[in-house]
CSV table of C-alpha atoms in Angstrom, one decimal:
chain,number,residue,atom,x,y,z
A,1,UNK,CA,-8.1,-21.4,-22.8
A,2,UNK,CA,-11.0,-21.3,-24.9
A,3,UNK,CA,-11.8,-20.9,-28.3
A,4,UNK,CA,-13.4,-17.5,-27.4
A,5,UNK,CA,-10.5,-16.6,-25.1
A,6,UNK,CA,-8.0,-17.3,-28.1
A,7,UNK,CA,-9.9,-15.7,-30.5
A,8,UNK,CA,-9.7,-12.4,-28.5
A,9,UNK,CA,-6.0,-13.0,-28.0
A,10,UNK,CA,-5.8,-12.6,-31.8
A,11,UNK,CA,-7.6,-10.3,-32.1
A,12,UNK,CA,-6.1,-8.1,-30.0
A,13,UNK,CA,-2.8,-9.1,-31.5
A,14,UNK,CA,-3.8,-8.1,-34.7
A,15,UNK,CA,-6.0,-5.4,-34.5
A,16,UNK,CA,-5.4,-4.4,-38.6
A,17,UNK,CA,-6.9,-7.0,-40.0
A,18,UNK,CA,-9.7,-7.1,-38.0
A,19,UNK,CA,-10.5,-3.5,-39.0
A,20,UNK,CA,-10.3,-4.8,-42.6
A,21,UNK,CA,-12.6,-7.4,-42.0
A,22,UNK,CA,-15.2,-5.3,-40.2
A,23,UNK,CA,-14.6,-2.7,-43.8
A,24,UNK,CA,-15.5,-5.4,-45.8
A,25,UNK,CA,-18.5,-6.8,-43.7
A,26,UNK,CA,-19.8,-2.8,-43.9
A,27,UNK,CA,-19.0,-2.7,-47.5
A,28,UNK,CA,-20.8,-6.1,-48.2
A,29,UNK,CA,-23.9,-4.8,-46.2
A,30,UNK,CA,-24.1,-0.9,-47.8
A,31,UNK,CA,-23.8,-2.9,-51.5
A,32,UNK,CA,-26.7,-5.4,-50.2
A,33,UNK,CA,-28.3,-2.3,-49.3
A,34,UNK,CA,-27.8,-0.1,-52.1
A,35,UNK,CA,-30.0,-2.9,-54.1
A,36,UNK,CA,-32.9,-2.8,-52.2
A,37,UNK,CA,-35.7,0.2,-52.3
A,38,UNK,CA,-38.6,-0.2,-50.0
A,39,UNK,CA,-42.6,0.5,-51.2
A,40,UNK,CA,-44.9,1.0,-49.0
A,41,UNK,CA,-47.6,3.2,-50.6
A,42,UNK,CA,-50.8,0.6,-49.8
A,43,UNK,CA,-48.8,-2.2,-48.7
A,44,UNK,CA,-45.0,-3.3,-47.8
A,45,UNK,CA,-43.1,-4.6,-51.1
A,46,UNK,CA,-39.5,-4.6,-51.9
A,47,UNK,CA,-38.1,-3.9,-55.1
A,48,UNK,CA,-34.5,-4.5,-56.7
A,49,UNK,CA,-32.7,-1.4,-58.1
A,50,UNK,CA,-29.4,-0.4,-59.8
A,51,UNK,CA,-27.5,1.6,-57.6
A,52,UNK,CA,-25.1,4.8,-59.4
A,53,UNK,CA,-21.5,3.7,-60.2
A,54,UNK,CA,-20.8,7.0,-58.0
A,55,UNK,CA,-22.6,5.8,-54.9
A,56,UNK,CA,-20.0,2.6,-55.7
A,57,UNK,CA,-17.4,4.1,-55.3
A,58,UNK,CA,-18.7,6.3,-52.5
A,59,UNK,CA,-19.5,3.2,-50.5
A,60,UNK,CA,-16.1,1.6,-51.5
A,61,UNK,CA,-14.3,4.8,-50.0
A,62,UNK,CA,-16.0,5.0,-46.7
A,63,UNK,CA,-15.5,1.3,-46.3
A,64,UNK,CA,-11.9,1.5,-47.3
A,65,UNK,CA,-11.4,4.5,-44.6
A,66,UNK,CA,-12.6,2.3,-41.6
A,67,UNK,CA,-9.5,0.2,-42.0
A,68,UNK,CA,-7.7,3.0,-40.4
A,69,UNK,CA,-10.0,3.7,-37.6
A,70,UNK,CA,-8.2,3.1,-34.8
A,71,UNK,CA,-4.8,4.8,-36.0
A,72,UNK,CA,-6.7,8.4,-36.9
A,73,UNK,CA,-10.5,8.2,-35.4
A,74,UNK,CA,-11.2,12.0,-36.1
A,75,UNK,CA,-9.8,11.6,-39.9
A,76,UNK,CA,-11.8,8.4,-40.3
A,77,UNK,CA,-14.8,10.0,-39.0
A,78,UNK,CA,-14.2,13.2,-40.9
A,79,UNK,CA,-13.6,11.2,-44.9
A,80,UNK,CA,-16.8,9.1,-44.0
A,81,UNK,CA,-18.8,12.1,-43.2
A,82,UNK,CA,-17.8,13.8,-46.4
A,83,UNK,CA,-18.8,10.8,-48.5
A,84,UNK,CA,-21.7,10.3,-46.4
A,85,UNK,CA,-22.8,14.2,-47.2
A,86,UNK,CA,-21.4,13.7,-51.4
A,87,UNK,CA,-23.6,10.5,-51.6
A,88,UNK,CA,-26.8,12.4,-49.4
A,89,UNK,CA,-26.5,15.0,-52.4
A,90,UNK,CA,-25.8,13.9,-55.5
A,91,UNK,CA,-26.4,9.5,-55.1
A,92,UNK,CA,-29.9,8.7,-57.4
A,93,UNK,CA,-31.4,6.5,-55.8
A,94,UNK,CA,-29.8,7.0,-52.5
A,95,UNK,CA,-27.4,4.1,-51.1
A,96,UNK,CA,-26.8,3.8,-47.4
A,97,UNK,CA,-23.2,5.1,-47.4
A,98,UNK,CA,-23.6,6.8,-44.1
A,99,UNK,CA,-23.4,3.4,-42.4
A,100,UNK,CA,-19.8,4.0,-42.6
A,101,UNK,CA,-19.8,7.0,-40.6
A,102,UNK,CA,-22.2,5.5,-38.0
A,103,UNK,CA,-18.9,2.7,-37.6
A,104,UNK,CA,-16.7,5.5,-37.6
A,105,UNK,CA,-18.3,7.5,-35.2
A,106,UNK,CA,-18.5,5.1,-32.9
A,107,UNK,CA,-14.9,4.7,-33.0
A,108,UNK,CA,-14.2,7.9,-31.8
A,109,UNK,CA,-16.6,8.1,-28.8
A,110,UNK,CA,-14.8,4.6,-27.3
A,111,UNK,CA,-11.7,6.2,-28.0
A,112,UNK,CA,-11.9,10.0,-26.8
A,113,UNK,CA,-13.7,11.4,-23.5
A,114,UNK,CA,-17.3,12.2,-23.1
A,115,UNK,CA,-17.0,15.9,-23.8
A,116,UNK,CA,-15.5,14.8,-27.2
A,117,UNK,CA,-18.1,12.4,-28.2
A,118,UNK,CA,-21.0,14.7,-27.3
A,119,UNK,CA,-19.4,17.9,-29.7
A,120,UNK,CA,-18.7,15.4,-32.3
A,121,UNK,CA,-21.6,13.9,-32.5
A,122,UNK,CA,-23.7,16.6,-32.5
A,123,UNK,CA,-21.8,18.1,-35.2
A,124,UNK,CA,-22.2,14.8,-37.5
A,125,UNK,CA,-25.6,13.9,-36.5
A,126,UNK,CA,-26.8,17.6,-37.4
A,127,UNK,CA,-24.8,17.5,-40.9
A,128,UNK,CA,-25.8,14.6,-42.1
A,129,UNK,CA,-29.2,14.8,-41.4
A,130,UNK,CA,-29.6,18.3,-42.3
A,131,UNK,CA,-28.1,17.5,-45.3
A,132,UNK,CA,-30.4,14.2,-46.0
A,133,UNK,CA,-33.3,16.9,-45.3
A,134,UNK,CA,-32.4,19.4,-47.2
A,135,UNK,CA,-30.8,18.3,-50.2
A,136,UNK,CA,-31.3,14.9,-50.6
A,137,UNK,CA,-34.4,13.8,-53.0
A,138,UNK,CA,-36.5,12.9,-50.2
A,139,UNK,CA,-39.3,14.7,-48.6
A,140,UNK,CA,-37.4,15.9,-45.4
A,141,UNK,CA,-39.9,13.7,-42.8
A,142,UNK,CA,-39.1,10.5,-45.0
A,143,UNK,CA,-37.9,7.8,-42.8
A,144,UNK,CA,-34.4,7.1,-44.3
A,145,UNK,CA,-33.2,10.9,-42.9
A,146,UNK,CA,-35.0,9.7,-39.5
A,147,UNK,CA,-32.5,6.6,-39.7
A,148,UNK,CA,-29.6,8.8,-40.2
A,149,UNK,CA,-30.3,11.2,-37.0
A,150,UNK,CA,-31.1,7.7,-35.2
A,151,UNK,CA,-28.2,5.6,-36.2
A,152,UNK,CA,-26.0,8.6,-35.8
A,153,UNK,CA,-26.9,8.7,-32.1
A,154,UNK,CA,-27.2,4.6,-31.7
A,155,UNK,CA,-23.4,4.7,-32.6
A,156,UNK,CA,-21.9,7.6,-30.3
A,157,UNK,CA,-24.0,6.3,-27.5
A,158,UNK,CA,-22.8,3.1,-28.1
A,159,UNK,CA,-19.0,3.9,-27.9
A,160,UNK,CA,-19.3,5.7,-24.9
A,161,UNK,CA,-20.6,2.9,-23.3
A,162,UNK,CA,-17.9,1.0,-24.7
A,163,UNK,CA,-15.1,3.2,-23.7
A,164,UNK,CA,-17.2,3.9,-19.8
A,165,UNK,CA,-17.0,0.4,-19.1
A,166,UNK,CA,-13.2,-0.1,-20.5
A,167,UNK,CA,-12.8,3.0,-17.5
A,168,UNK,CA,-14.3,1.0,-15.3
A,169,UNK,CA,-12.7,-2.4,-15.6
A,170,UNK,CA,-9.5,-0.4,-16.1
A,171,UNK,CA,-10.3,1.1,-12.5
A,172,UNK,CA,-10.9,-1.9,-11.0
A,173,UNK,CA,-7.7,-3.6,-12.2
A,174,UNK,CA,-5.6,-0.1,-10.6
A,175,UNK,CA,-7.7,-0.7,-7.8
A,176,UNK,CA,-6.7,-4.1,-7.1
A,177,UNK,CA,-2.8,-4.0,-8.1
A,178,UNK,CA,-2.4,-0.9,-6.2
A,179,UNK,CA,-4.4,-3.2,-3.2
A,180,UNK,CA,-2.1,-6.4,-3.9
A,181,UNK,CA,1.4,-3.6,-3.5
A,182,UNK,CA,-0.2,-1.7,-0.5
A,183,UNK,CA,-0.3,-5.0,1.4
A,184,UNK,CA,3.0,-6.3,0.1
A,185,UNK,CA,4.5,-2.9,1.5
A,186,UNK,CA,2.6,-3.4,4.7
A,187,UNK,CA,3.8,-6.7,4.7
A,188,UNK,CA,7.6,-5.6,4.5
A,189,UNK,CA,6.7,-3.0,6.6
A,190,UNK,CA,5.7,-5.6,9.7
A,191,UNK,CA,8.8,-8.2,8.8
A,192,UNK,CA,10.7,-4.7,9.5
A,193,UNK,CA,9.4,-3.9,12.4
A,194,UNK,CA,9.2,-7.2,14.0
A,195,UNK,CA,12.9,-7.7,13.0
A,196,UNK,CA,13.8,-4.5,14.8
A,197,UNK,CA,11.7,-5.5,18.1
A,198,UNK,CA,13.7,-9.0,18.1
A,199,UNK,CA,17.0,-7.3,17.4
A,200,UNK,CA,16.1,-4.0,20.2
A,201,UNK,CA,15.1,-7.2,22.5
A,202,UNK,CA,18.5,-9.2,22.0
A,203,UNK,CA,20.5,-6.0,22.2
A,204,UNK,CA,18.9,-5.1,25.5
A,205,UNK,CA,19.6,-9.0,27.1
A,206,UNK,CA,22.6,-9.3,25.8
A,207,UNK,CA,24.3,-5.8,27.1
A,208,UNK,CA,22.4,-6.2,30.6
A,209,UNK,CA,23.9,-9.3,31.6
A,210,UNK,CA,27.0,-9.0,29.4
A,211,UNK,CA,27.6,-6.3,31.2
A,212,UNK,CA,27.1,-7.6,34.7
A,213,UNK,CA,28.9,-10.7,33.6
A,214,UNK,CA,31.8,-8.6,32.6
A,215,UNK,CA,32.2,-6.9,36.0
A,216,UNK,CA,31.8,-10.0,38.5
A,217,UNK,CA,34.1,-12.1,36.4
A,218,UNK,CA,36.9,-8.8,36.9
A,219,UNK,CA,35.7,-8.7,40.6
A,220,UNK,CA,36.4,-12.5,41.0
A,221,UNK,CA,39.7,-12.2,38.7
A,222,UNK,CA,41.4,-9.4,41.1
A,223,UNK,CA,40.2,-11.1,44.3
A,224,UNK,CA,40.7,-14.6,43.7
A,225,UNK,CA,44.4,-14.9,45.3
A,226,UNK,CA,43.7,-13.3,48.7
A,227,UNK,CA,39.8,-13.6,49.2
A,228,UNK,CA,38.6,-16.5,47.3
A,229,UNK,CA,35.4,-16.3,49.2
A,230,UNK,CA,34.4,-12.8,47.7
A,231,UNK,CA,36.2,-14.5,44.2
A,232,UNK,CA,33.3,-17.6,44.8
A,233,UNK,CA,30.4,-15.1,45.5
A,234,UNK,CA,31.2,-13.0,42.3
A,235,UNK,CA,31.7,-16.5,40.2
A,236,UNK,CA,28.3,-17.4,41.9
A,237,UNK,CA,27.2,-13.7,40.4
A,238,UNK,CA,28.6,-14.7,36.9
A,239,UNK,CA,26.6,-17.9,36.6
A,240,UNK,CA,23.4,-16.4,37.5
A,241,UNK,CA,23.7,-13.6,35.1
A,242,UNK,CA,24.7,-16.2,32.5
A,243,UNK,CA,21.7,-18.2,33.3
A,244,UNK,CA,19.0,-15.1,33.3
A,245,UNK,CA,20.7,-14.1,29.4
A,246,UNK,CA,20.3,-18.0,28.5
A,247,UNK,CA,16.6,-18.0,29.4
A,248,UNK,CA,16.0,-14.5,27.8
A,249,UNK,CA,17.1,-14.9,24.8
A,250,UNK,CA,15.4,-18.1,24.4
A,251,UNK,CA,12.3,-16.4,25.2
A,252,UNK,CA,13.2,-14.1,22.5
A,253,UNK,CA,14.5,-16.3,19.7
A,254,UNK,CA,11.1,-18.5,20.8
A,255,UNK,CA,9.5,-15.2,19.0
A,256,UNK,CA,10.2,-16.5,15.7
A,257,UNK,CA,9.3,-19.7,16.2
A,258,UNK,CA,5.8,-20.8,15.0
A,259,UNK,CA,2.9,-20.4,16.8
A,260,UNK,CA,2.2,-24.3,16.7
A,261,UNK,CA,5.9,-25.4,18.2
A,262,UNK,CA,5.7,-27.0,21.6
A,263,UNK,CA,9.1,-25.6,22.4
A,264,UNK,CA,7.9,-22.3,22.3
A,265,UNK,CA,7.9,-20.0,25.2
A,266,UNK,CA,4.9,-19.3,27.1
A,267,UNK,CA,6.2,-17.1,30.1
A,268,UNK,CA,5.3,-13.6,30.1
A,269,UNK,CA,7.7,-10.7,28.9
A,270,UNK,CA,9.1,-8.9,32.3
A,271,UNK,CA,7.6,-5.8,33.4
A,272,UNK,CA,7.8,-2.9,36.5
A,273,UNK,CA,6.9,-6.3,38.7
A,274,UNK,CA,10.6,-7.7,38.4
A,275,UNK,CA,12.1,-4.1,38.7
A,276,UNK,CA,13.5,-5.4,42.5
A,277,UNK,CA,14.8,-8.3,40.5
A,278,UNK,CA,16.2,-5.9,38.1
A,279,UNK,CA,18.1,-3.6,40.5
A,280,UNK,CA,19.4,-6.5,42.7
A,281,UNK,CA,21.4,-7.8,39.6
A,282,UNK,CA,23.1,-4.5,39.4
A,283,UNK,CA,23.2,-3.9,43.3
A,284,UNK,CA,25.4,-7.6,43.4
A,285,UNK,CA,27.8,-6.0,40.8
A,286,UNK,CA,28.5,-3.2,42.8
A,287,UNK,CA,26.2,-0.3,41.8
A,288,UNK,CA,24.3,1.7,44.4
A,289,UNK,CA,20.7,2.0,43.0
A,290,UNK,CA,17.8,4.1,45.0
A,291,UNK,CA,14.2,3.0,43.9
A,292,UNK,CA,11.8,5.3,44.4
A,293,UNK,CA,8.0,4.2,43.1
A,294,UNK,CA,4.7,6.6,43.1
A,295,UNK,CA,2.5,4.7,40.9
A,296,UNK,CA,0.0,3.4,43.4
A,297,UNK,CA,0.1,-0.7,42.2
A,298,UNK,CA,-1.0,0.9,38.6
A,299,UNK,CA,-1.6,-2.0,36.2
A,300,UNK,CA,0.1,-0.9,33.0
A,301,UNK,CA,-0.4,-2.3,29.6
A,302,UNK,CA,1.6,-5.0,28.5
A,303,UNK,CA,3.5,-3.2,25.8
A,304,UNK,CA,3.8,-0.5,28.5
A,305,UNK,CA,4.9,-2.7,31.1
A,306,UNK,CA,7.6,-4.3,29.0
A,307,UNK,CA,9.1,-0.9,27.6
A,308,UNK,CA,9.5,0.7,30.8
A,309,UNK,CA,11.5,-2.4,32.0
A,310,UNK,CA,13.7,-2.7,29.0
A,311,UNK,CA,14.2,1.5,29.6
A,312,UNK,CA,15.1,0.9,33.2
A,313,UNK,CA,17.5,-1.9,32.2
A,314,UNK,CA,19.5,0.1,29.5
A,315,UNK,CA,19.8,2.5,31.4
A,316,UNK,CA,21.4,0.9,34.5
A,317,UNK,CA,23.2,-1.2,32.1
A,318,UNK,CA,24.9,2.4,30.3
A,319,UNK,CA,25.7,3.5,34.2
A,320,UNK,CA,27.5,0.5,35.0
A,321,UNK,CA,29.4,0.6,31.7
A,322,UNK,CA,29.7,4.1,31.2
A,323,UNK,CA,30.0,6.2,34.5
A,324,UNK,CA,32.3,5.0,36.4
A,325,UNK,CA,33.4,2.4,39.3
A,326,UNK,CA,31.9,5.0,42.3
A,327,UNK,CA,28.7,5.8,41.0
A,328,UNK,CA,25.2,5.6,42.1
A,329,UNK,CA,22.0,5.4,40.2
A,330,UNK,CA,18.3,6.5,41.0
A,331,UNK,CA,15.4,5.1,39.5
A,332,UNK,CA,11.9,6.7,39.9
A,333,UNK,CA,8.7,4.9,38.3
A,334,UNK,CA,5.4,7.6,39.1
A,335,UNK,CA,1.8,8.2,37.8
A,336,UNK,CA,1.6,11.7,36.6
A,337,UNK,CA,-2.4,11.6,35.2
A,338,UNK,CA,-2.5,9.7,32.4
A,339,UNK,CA,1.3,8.9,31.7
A,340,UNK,CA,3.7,6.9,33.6
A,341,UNK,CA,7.1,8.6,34.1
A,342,UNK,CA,10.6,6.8,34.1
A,343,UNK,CA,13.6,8.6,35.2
A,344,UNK,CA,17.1,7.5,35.6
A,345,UNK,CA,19.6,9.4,37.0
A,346,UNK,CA,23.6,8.9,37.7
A,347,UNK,CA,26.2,10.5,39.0
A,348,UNK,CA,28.9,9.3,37.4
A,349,UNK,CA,32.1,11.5,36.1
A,350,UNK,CA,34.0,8.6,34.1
A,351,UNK,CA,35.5,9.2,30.4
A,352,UNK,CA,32.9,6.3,29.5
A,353,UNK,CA,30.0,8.9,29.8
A,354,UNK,CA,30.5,9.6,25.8
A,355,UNK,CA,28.7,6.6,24.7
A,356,UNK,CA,25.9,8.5,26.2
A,357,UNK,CA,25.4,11.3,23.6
A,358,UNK,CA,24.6,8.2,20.3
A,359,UNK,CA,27.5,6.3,20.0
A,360,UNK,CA,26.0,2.5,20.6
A,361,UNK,CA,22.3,1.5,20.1
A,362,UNK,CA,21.4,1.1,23.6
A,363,UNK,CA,19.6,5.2,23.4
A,364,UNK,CA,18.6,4.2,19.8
A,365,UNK,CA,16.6,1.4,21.4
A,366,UNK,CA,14.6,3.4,24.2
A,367,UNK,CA,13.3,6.1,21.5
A,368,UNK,CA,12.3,3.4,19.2
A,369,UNK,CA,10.2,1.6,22.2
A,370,UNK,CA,9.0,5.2,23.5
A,371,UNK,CA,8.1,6.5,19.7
A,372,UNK,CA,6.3,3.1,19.1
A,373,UNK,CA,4.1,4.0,22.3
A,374,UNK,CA,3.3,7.5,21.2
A,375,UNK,CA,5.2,8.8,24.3
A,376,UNK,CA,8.2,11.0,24.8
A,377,UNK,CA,12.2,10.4,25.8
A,378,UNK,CA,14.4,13.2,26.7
A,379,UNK,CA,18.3,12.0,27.5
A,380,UNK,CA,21.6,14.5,28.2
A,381,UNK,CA,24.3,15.2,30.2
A,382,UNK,CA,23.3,16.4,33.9
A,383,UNK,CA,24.7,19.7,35.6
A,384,UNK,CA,27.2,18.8,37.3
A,385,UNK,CA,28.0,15.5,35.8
A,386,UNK,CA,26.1,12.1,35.4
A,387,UNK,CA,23.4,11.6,32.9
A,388,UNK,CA,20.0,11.6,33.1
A,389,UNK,CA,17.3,9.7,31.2
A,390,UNK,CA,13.6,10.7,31.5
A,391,UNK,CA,10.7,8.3,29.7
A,392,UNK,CA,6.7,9.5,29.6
A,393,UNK,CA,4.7,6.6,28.4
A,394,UNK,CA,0.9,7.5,28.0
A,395,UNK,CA,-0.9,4.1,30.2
A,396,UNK,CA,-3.3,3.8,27.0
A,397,UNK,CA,-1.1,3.4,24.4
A,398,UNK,CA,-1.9,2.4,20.8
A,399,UNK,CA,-0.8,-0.9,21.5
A,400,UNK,CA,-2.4,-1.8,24.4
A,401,UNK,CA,-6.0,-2.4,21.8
A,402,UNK,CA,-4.2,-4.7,20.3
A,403,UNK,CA,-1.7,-7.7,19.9
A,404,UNK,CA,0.7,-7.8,22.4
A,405,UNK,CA,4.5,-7.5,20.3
A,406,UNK,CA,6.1,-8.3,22.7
C-alpha cells in the first residue's frame, strides 16, 4: 500500500482530528489574513495592520465550529454565517472571517442533495454579501464584498461536485456487486439445472430398463422348470436390457466429465430415430405397442428430438409397470403446423394405475422436459380406464439456437 493509500486509511479512520486540523489551517490563514490590508490607489502595496481583539475571537469561533462539521453541517454553517455577518458589521478593519463559512458551506452541499445546496446557498451567499454591501465600511462595489459572493459560490459548487462524484463512484460500485451476485445466482441457477437434466436423464434409464429387466427376469423365473428355451430367450432379454442401461448411463455420467477427457462420450443422445428400437424393447417384454407416425421424416431439433424420446420411454415404461399384465399401448408421433405432438395411450385397468396421478417422478420429469421447451403436457385417467399422456413440443424451441443440454 502506499504512503498515499495509508494516509487516506487514516484519515478516514479518524475523521475528528482531521476536521481539527483543517480548523486550525483556516484559523492560521484568516489571522495571516487579518494582518494584511491591500493599497492600490496609484500602484499595488501592502501594508501590515492590527486587527480588533473582537474580529479575534470572531475568527477563533468560526474556526473552532468547523471541527464539528461533519456531525451537524447545517449548525456549522449556520454559527459561521452569524460570525461571518457580526464580524461584516461591526470588525474595524475587516478580517476575513467568512472564510470559515465558505469551508462550512461546502460541507453541507457534499453532504446533502442538490436541491439543498442550491436553497442554502443562495440564502448564505445573499446574506453575507448583502450584509458586506450594506453595512460593512466598504463602498458596496469594493472588491472584498465581490470575494464574498464569489467564494460563497466557489464552495457550494465545489461540494456538489464532491458529493456528484461520491454518487457516481458509489453507483458504479452497486453496479458491479449487484453484477458479480447476478452472475453467481445465474451460476447456481445453471449447476441447478444441469443437475436436474443429469438426474431427469438417470431416472428415465434406470426405470426403462429396470423395468424391462424386472419383467424378463420374472418371465424366465416362472418358466425355467418346464420351457427353459422361453427361460433362455427372456435371460437373453435381461442381458440386453442390462447392457443398453450400462451404455446409457455412461453416456450420461460422461456429461460431467470434462470437456478435455478422452473417455468422454461422443455418441449422440437418442431421438424419434430409435423409437422402433424403443418399442421392440417393450414388445420382447410382453407389451403390445401400435406405432403410428405422421410427421413426414420431420428433422426435429436436438433438444426436441431427445425429449420426445425420453416422453415416449416413460411413458411405456409407467404402462408396463403400472397398467397391468394384458395391456396394450399406442404411440402416435404427428406434425400438427408448427408443433410436434406425442401421445401415449393404454388400456390398462391394474391397481398400479395410481402412480399415474404424481406419486413417482417419472410425470415430474416429462413436464420439466416439456416446460423447458416452451411446450405443453396434459396427463389423466382415460374414460373407460387406461391413461393417456399427450406432449406438444413447438419444432423451434428456445433451445434449438443454442447449446445442445443434452
Amino acid at each position: 500500500m502506499s504512503t498515499l493509500a495509508r494516509a487516506r486509511c487514516r484519515a478516514k479512520a479518524h475523521p475528528l482530528a482531521v476536521d481539527a486540523v483543517l480548523a486550525a489551517a483556516v484559523l492560521v490563514c484568516m489571522v495571516a489574513g487579518s494582518f494584511v490590508e491591500p493599497r492600490h490607489r496609484d500602484s499595488v502595496s501592502w501594508v501590515l495592520r492590527t486587527p480588533d481583539p473582537l474580529s479575534l475571537v470572531l475568527m477563533a469561533l468560526g474556526a473552532a465550529a468547523l471541527v464539528f462539521r461533519r456531525r451537524a453541517p447545517m449548525t456549522v454553517l449556520a454559527l459561521t454565517g452569524a460570525v461571518s455577518v457580526l464580524e461584516s458589521v461591526t470588525g474595524d478593519p475587516r478580517a476575513p472571517v467568512a472564510m470559515s463559512a465558505v469551508i462550512a458551506l461546502y460541507t453541507v452541499a457534499s453532504t446533502t442533495d442538490r436541491p439543498t445546496t442550491w436553497r442554502v446557498g443562495l440564502l448564505t451567499m445573499t446574506v453575507l454579501t448583502g450584509t458586506a454591501m450594506a453595512a460593512g465600511g466598504l463602498p458596496w462595489y469594493a472588491q472584498e464584498n465581490l470575494a464574498i459572493f464569489a467564494w460563497t459560490g466557489i464552495g457550494a459548487t465545489a461540494g456538489d461536485a464532491v458529493r456528484s462524484r461520491r454518487a457516481f463512484v458509489q453507483a458504479i460500485r452497486e453496479r458491479a456487486e449487484r453484477a458479480e451476485r447476478t452472475r453467481e445466482e445465474e451460476a447456481r441457477r445453471r449447476v441447478a439445472e444441469e443437475r436436474l437434466r443429469i438426474a431427469r436423464d438417470l431416472h428415465d434409464v434406470v426405470a426403462h430398463h429396470i423395468a424391462l429387466v424386472n419383467v424378463q427376469a420374472g418371465v424366465a423365473a416362472h418358466v425355467m422348470d418346464k420351457r427353459p428355451d422361453q427361460a433362455k430367450e427372456a435371460l437373453a432379454h435381461v442381458r440386453e436390457a442390462s447392457r443398453s442401461a450400462l451404455n446409457e448411463l455412461r453416456a450420461t455420467v460422461g456429461l460431467l466429465r470434462q470437456s478435455g477427457d478422452p473417455e468422454a462420450p461422443t455418441e449422440p443422445a437418442p431421438g424419434l430415430d430409435r423409437l422402433d428400437e424403443l418399442t421392440g424393447t417393450f414388445r420382447n417384454a410382453g407389451l403390445h405397442i401400435e406405432v403410428a407416425r405422421a410427421d413426414q421424416d420431420t428433422t426435429l431439433p436436438a433438444a426436441v428430438d431427445l425429449a420426445a424420446y425420453r416422453i415416449i420411454q416413460e411413458a411405456l415404461t409407467n404402462v408396463q409397470k403400472h397398467a397391468g399384465p394384458q395391456a396394450k399401448a399406442e404411440v402416435s408421433v404427428v406434425r400438427v403446423g408448427p408443433n410436434i405432438e406425442i401421445t401415449v395411450l393404454d388400456d390398462g385397468t391394474g391397481e398400479g394405475e395410481t402412480p399415474h396421478d404424481g406419486g413417482g417422478h417419472g410425470l415430474l420429469g416429462m413436464r420439466e422436459r416439456v416446460t423447458a421447451l416452451r411446450g405443453t403436457l396434459t396427463t389423466g385417467p382415460r374414460y373407460g380406464g387406461g391413461f393417456r399422456v399427450h406432449a406438444i413440443l413447438p419444432v423451434k424451441s428456445r433451445t434449438s439456437t443454442g447449446e445442445d443440454p443434452a
